[in-house]
Amino acid sequence: MRLILLGPPGAGKGTQAKKLMEAHAIQQLSTGDMLRAAVKAETPIGLKAKDIMVRGDLVPDDVVNQIVAERIGDPDCSNGFILDGFPRTVAQAEALEAILAEKQLELDAVIELQVDEEALASRVEKRRQESGDAVREDDTVEALRHRLKVYRDQTAPLIEHYRGTGKLRSVDGMQDIETVTANIAAILGEARPQLYATG
Ligand code: ADP
């Protein structure tokens, strides 16, 4: 099972990705998490990405494309993966298509979490308060506002891009977590009925 989760910051992509990971024994590939690990470890990529991330801008396409291309080939991804936070630009989507074609892999679905932008600020604020010392430097009101603009300008066009491929499925991300999970399961049941067959 190979999926993309699409939606603005705070839409719940990470939460749903973790649930999908457990339900289907597939890997969550969060480019945000990978980049934060690189920043923490002060690798060359991390040093390059740090200031860009704090501002809420996008790290250059070639950097993230490279990370994803390498990660998708790892043995623990052989059963599938959920891309969370990638692709974020049309150029990244095209790079992903090339990576998958080269490995003769296909996407099962692109799941768009639709959310009301007004609610996102309060969700991110809550995440900031609950995370204690592990506060993310980009979870401030200003950075979030900027990340939302970046999402609208650079990532939202992917919705039409994937609608064109016939793989786009949209879910109301304003419902409670369990309902969103159930809606996603229903979509995947249609895409891959054998996964949910009983007996
Ligand atoms: P959120 O979805 O909450 O905005 P992420 O954890 O997905 O956060 O990403 C945090 C930051 O990491 C982004 O604002 C951006 O700077 C960088 N980043 C993550 N994924 C990508 C990507 N695919 N392309 C470019 N930058 C990325």
CSV table of N, CA, C and O and ligand atoms in Angstrom, one decimal, residues 7-11 13-14 30-33 35-36 49-50 52-61 64-65 68 84-89 92 124 127 136 138-139 143-144 147-148 150, ligand 1:
chain,number,residue,atom,x,y,z
A,7,GLY,N,-2.5,17.9,2.8
A,7,GLY,CA,-3.3,18.8,3.6
A,7,GLY,C,-2.4,19.9,4.3
A,7,GLY,O,-1.2,19.7,4.4
A,8,PRO,N,-3.0,21.0,4.7
A,8,PRO,CA,-2.2,22.1,5.3
A,8,PRO,C,-1.6,21.7,6.6
A,8,PRO,O,-2.0,20.7,7.2
A,9,PRO,N,-0.6,22.5,7.1
A,9,PRO,CA,0.0,22.2,8.4
A,9,PRO,C,-1.1,22.2,9.5
A,9,PRO,O,-2.0,23.0,9.5
A,10,GLY,N,-1.1,21.1,10.3
A,10,GLY,CA,-2.0,21.0,11.4
A,10,GLY,C,-3.3,20.3,11.0
A,10,GLY,O,-4.2,20.1,11.8
A,11,ALA,N,-3.3,19.8,9.7
A,11,ALA,CA,-4.6,19.1,9.3
A,11,ALA,C,-4.7,17.7,9.9
A,11,ALA,O,-5.8,17.1,9.8
A,13,LYS,N,-2.2,15.2,9.4
A,13,LYS,CA,-1.5,14.2,8.5
A,13,LYS,C,-0.7,13.2,9.4
A,13,LYS,O,-0.7,12.0,9.2
A,14,GLY,N,0.1,13.8,10.3
A,14,GLY,CA,1.0,12.9,11.1
A,14,GLY,C,0.2,11.9,12.0
A,14,GLY,O,0.5,10.8,12.1
A,30,SER,N,7.8,10.9,6.8
A,30,SER,CA,7.5,12.3,7.0
A,30,SER,C,8.8,13.1,6.7
A,30,SER,O,9.8,13.0,7.4
A,31,THR,N,8.7,13.9,5.7
A,31,THR,CA,9.9,14.7,5.3
A,31,THR,C,10.2,15.7,6.4
A,31,THR,O,11.4,16.0,6.7
A,32,GLY,N,9.2,16.2,7.1
A,32,GLY,CA,9.4,17.1,8.2
A,32,GLY,C,10.2,16.5,9.3
A,32,GLY,O,11.2,17.0,9.8
A,33,ASP,N,9.8,15.2,9.7
A,33,ASP,CA,10.5,14.5,10.7
A,33,ASP,C,12.0,14.2,10.3
A,33,ASP,O,12.9,14.4,11.1
A,35,LEU,N,13.8,15.9,8.2
A,35,LEU,CA,14.6,17.1,8.2
A,35,LEU,C,14.9,17.6,9.6
A,35,LEU,O,16.0,18.0,9.9
A,36,ARG,N,13.9,17.4,10.5
A,36,ARG,CA,14.2,17.8,11.9
A,36,ARG,C,15.3,17.0,12.5
A,36,ARG,O,16.1,17.5,13.2
A,49,ALA,N,19.0,23.2,6.0
A,49,ALA,CA,17.5,23.3,6.1
A,49,ALA,C,17.1,24.2,7.3
A,49,ALA,O,16.0,24.7,7.3
A,50,LYS,N,18.0,24.3,8.3
A,50,LYS,CA,17.5,24.8,9.6
A,50,LYS,C,16.8,26.2,9.5
A,50,LYS,O,15.6,26.3,9.9
A,52,ILE,N,15.7,27.8,7.0
A,52,ILE,CA,14.5,27.8,6.0
A,52,ILE,C,13.3,27.2,6.8
A,52,ILE,O,12.2,27.8,6.7
A,53,MET,N,13.5,26.2,7.6
A,53,MET,CA,12.4,25.6,8.3
A,53,MET,C,11.8,26.5,9.4
A,53,MET,O,10.6,26.6,9.6
A,54,VAL,N,12.7,27.2,10.1
A,54,VAL,CA,12.3,28.1,11.2
A,54,VAL,C,11.4,29.2,10.6
A,54,VAL,O,10.4,29.6,11.1
A,55,ARG,N,11.8,29.7,9.4
A,55,ARG,CA,10.9,30.7,8.7
A,55,ARG,C,9.6,30.1,8.2
A,55,ARG,O,8.7,30.9,7.9
A,56,GLY,N,9.5,28.8,8.0
A,56,GLY,CA,8.3,28.2,7.4
A,56,GLY,C,8.3,28.2,5.9
A,56,GLY,O,7.3,27.9,5.3
A,57,ASP,N,9.5,28.4,5.3
A,57,ASP,CA,9.7,28.2,3.9
A,57,ASP,C,10.0,26.8,3.5
A,57,ASP,O,10.2,26.0,4.4
A,58,LEU,N,9.9,26.5,2.2
A,58,LEU,CA,10.2,25.1,1.8
A,58,LEU,C,11.7,24.9,1.6
A,58,LEU,O,12.4,25.7,1.0
A,59,VAL,N,12.2,23.8,2.0
A,59,VAL,CA,13.5,23.3,1.7
A,59,VAL,C,13.6,23.0,0.2
A,59,VAL,O,12.6,22.6,-0.4
A,60,PRO,N,14.7,23.3,-0.5
A,60,PRO,CA,14.8,23.1,-1.9
A,60,PRO,C,14.3,21.7,-2.4
A,60,PRO,O,14.6,20.7,-1.7
A,61,ASP,N,13.6,21.7,-3.5
A,61,ASP,CA,13.1,20.4,-4.0
A,61,ASP,C,14.2,19.3,-4.1
A,61,ASP,O,13.9,18.2,-3.7
A,64,VAL,N,14.9,17.5,-0.7
A,64,VAL,CA,13.8,16.5,-0.2
A,64,VAL,C,13.7,15.4,-1.2
A,64,VAL,O,13.4,14.2,-0.8
A,65,ASN,N,13.7,15.7,-2.5
A,65,ASN,CA,13.6,14.6,-3.5
A,65,ASN,C,14.6,13.5,-3.3
A,65,ASN,O,14.3,12.3,-3.3
A,68,VAL,N,13.8,11.4,-0.1
A,68,VAL,CA,12.7,10.5,-0.3
A,68,VAL,C,13.1,9.3,-1.2
A,68,VAL,O,12.8,8.2,-1.0
A,84,ASP,N,4.0,11.7,4.2
A,84,ASP,CA,3.4,12.7,5.0
A,84,ASP,C,4.2,14.0,4.9
A,84,ASP,O,5.3,14.0,5.4
A,85,GLY,N,3.7,15.0,4.2
A,85,GLY,CA,4.5,16.2,4.0
A,85,GLY,C,5.3,16.2,2.7
A,85,GLY,O,6.1,17.1,2.5
A,86,PHE,N,5.1,15.2,1.9
A,86,PHE,CA,5.8,15.1,0.6
A,86,PHE,C,4.9,14.4,-0.4
A,86,PHE,O,4.3,13.5,0.0
A,87,PRO,N,4.7,14.9,-1.6
A,87,PRO,CA,5.3,16.1,-2.2
A,87,PRO,C,4.6,17.3,-1.7
A,87,PRO,O,3.4,17.3,-1.3
A,88,ARG,N,5.3,18.4,-1.8
A,88,ARG,CA,4.8,19.7,-1.4
A,88,ARG,C,4.8,20.7,-2.5
A,88,ARG,O,4.3,21.9,-2.4
A,89,THR,N,5.3,20.4,-3.7
A,89,THR,CA,5.3,21.2,-4.9
A,89,THR,C,5.0,20.3,-6.1
A,89,THR,O,5.3,19.1,-6.0
A,92,GLN,N,8.1,18.4,-7.0
A,92,GLN,CA,8.3,17.2,-6.1
A,92,GLN,C,7.4,16.1,-6.5
A,92,GLN,O,7.8,14.9,-6.5
A,124,VAL,N,-2.5,24.1,16.2
A,124,VAL,CA,-1.1,24.1,16.3
A,124,VAL,C,-0.6,24.7,17.6
A,124,VAL,O,0.3,24.3,18.2
A,127,ARG,N,-0.8,22.0,20.0
A,127,ARG,CA,0.3,21.0,19.9
A,127,ARG,C,1.5,21.6,20.5
A,127,ARG,O,2.3,20.9,21.2
A,136,ARG,N,8.4,22.9,18.7
A,136,ARG,CA,8.9,23.1,17.4
A,136,ARG,C,9.1,24.6,17.2
A,136,ARG,O,8.2,25.4,17.4
A,138,ASP,N,9.0,26.2,14.5
A,138,ASP,CA,8.2,26.8,13.5
A,138,ASP,C,6.7,26.7,13.9
A,138,ASP,O,5.8,27.1,13.2
A,139,ASP,N,6.4,26.4,15.2
A,139,ASP,CA,5.0,26.3,15.6
A,139,ASP,C,4.7,27.6,16.4
A,139,ASP,O,4.1,27.6,17.4
A,143,ALA,N,4.9,32.0,12.1
A,143,ALA,CA,5.4,30.9,11.2
A,143,ALA,C,4.3,30.1,10.6
A,143,ALA,O,4.3,29.8,9.4
A,144,LEU,N,3.3,29.8,11.4
A,144,LEU,CA,2.2,29.1,10.9
A,144,LEU,C,1.5,29.8,9.8
A,144,LEU,O,1.1,29.2,8.8
A,147,ARG,N,3.5,29.4,6.8
A,147,ARG,CA,3.4,28.0,6.3
A,147,ARG,C,2.1,27.8,5.6
A,147,ARG,O,2.0,27.1,4.6
A,148,LEU,N,1.0,28.4,6.1
A,148,LEU,CA,-0.3,28.3,5.4
A,148,LEU,C,-0.3,29.0,4.0
A,148,LEU,O,-0.8,28.5,3.1
A,150,VAL,N,2.4,29.4,2.2
A,150,VAL,CA,3.3,28.6,1.4
A,150,VAL,C,2.4,27.4,0.9
A,150,VAL,O,2.5,27.0,-0.3
B,1,ADP,P1,3.7,20.9,8.9
B,1,ADP,O1,2.9,19.9,8.1
B,1,ADP,O2,3.2,20.9,10.3
B,1,ADP,O3,3.9,22.2,8.4
B,1,ADP,P2,6.2,19.3,8.5
B,1,ADP,O4,6.7,18.6,9.7
B,1,ADP,O5,5.6,18.5,7.4
B,1,ADP,O6,5.2,20.4,9.1
B,1,ADP,O7,7.3,20.3,7.9
B,1,ADP,C1,8.0,21.2,8.6
B,1,ADP,C2,8.9,22.0,7.7
B,1,ADP,O8,9.9,21.2,7.1
B,1,ADP,C3,8.3,22.7,6.5
B,1,ADP,O9,7.7,24.0,6.9
B,1,ADP,C4,9.4,22.9,5.5
B,1,ADP,O10,10.3,23.9,5.9
B,1,ADP,C5,10.2,21.6,5.7
B,1,ADP,N1,9.7,20.5,4.8
B,1,ADP,C6,9.0,19.4,5.2
B,1,ADP,N2,8.7,18.6,4.1
B,1,ADP,C7,9.1,19.3,3.0
B,1,ADP,C8,9.1,19.2,1.6
B,1,ADP,N3,8.5,18.1,1.0
B,1,ADP,N4,9.6,20.1,0.8
B,1,ADP,C9,10.2,21.2,1.3
B,1,ADP,N5,10.3,21.5,2.6
B,1,ADP,C10,9.8,20.5,3.5
